[in-house]
PDB file of C-alpha atoms in Angstrom:
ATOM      1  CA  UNK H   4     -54.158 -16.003 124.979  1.00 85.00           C
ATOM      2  CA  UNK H   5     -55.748 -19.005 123.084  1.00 91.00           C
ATOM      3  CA  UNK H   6     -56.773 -20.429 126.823  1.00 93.00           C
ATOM      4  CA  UNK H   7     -58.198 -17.308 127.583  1.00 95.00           C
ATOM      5  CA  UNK H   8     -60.922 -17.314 124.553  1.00 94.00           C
ATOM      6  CA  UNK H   9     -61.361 -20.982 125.428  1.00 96.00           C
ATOM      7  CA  UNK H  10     -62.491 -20.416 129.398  1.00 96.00           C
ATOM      8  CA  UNK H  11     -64.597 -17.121 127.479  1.00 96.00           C
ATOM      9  CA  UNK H  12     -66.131 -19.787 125.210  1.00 96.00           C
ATOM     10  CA  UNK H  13     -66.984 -22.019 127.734  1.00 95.00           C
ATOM     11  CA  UNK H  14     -68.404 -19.697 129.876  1.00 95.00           C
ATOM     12  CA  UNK H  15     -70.551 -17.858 127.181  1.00 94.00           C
ATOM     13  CA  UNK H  16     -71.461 -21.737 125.785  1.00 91.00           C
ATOM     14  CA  UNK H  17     -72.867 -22.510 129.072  1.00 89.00           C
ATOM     15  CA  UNK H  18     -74.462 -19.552 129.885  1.00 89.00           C
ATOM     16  CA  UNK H  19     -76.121 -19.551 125.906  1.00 88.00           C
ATOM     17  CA  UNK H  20     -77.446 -23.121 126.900  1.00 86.00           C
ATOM     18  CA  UNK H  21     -78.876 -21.956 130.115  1.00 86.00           C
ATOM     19  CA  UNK H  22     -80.736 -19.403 128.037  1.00 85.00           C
ATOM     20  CA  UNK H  23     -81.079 -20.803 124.485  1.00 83.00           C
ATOM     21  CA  UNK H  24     -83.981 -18.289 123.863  1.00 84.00           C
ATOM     22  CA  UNK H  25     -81.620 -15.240 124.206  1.00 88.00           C
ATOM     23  CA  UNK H  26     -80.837 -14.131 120.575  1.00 90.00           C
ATOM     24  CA  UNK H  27     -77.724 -11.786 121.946  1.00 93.00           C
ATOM     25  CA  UNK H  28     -76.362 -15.198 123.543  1.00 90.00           C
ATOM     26  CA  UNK H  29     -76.633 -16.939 120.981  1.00 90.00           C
ATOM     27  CA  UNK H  30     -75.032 -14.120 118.741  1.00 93.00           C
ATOM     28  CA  UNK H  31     -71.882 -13.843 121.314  1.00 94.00           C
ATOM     29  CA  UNK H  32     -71.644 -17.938 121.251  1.00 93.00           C
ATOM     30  CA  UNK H  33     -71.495 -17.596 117.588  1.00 94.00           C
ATOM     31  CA  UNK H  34     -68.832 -14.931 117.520  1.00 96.00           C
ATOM     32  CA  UNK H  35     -66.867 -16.217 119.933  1.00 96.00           C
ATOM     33  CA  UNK H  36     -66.743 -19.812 118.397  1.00 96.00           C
ATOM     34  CA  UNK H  37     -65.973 -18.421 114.897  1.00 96.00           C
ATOM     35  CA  UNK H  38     -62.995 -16.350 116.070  1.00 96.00           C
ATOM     36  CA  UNK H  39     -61.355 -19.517 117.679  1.00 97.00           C
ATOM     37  CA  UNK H  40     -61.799 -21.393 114.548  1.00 97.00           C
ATOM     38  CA  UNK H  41     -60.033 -18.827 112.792  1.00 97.00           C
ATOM     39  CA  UNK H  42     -57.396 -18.585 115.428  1.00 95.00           C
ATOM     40  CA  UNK H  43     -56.778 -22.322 115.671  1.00 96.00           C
ATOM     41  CA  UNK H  44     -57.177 -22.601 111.631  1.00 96.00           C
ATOM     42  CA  UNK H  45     -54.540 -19.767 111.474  1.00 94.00           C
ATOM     43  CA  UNK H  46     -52.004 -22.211 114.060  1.00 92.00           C
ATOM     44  CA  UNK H  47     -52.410 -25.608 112.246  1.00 94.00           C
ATOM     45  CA  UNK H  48     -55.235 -26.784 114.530  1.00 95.00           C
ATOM     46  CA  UNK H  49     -57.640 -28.168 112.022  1.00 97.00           C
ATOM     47  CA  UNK H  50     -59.568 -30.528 114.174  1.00 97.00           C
ATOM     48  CA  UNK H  51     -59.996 -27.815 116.786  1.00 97.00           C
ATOM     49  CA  UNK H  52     -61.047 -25.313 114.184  1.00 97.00           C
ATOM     50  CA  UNK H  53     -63.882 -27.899 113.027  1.00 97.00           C
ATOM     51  CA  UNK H  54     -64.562 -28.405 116.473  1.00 97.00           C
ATOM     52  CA  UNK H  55     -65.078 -24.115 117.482  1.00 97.00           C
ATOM     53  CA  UNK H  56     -66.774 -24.064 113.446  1.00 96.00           C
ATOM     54  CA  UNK H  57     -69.262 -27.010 114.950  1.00 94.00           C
ATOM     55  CA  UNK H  58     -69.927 -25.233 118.134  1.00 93.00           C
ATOM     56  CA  UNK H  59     -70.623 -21.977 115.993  1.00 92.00           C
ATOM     57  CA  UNK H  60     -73.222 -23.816 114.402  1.00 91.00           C
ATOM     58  CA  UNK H  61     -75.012 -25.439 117.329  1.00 89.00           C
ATOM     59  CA  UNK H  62     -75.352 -21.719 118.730  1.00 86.00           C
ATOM     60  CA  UNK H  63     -77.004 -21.005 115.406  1.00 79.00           C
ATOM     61  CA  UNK H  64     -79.430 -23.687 115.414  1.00 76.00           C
ATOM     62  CA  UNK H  65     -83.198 -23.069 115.818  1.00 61.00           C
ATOM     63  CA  UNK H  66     -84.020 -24.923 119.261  1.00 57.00           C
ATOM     64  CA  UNK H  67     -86.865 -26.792 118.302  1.00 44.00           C
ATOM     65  CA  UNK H  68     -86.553 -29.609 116.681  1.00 37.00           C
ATOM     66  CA  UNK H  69     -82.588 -29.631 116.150  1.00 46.00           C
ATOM     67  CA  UNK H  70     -81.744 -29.472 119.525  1.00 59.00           C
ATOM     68  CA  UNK H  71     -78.068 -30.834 120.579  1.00 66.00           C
ATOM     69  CA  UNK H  72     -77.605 -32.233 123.486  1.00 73.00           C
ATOM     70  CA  UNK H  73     -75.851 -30.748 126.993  1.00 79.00           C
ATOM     71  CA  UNK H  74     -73.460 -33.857 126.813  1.00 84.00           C
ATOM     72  CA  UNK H  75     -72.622 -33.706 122.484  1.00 87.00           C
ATOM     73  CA  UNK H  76     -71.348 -29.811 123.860  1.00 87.00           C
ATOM     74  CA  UNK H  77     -69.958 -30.532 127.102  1.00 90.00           C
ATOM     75  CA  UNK H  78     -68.091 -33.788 124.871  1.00 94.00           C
ATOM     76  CA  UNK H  79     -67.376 -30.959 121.909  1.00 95.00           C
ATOM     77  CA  UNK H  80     -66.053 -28.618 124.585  1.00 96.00           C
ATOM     78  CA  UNK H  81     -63.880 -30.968 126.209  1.00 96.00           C
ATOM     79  CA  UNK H  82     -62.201 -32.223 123.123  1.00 97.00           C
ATOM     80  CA  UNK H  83     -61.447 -28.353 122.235  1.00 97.00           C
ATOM     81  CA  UNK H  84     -60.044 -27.739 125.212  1.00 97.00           C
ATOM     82  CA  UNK H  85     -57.423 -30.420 125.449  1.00 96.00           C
ATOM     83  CA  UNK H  86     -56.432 -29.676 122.117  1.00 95.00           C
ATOM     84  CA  UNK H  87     -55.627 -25.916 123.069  1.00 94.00           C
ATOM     85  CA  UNK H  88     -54.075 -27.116 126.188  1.00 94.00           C
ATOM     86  CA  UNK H  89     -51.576 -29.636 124.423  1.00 93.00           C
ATOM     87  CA  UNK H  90     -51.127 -26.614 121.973  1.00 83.00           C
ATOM     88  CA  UNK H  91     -50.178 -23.980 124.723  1.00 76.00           C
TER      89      UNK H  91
END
């Protein structure tokens, strides 16, 4: 179940970055990334649940001026996912 909201996370991440404009994008990002902080938070995971809080926040950011980088989220991303893979 946890790898399930990670690949929808993913997905919804890249598909918010393709689109950073799109205010119901960023919304779902946002959402989605607070829920698996929660979930991980709930399992022990602290480091992943700073890492889906983090995420949360990029989705939040304006996007001028404190932009993130593709390769800070894919690195973000990455990190999250091993920890919910070595967790599953």
């Amino acid at each position: 179940m946890v790898l399930e909201r990670m690949d929808l996370l993913e997905r919804e991440f890249w598909n918010w970055l393709k689109m950073p404009e799109d205010r119901t994008a960023s919304i779902i990002v946002r959402d989605l990334a607070h829920k698996m902080a929660g979930v991980l938070g709930t399992f022990g995971m602290q480091r992943g649940s700073m890492i889906a809080a983090t995420l949360g926040g990029v989705a939040g950011m304006p996007r001028r001026g404190g932009r993130v980088g593709s390769s800070t989220v894919y690195a973000l991303l990455s990190e999250l996912r091993e920890i919910v893979r070595a967790k599953s």
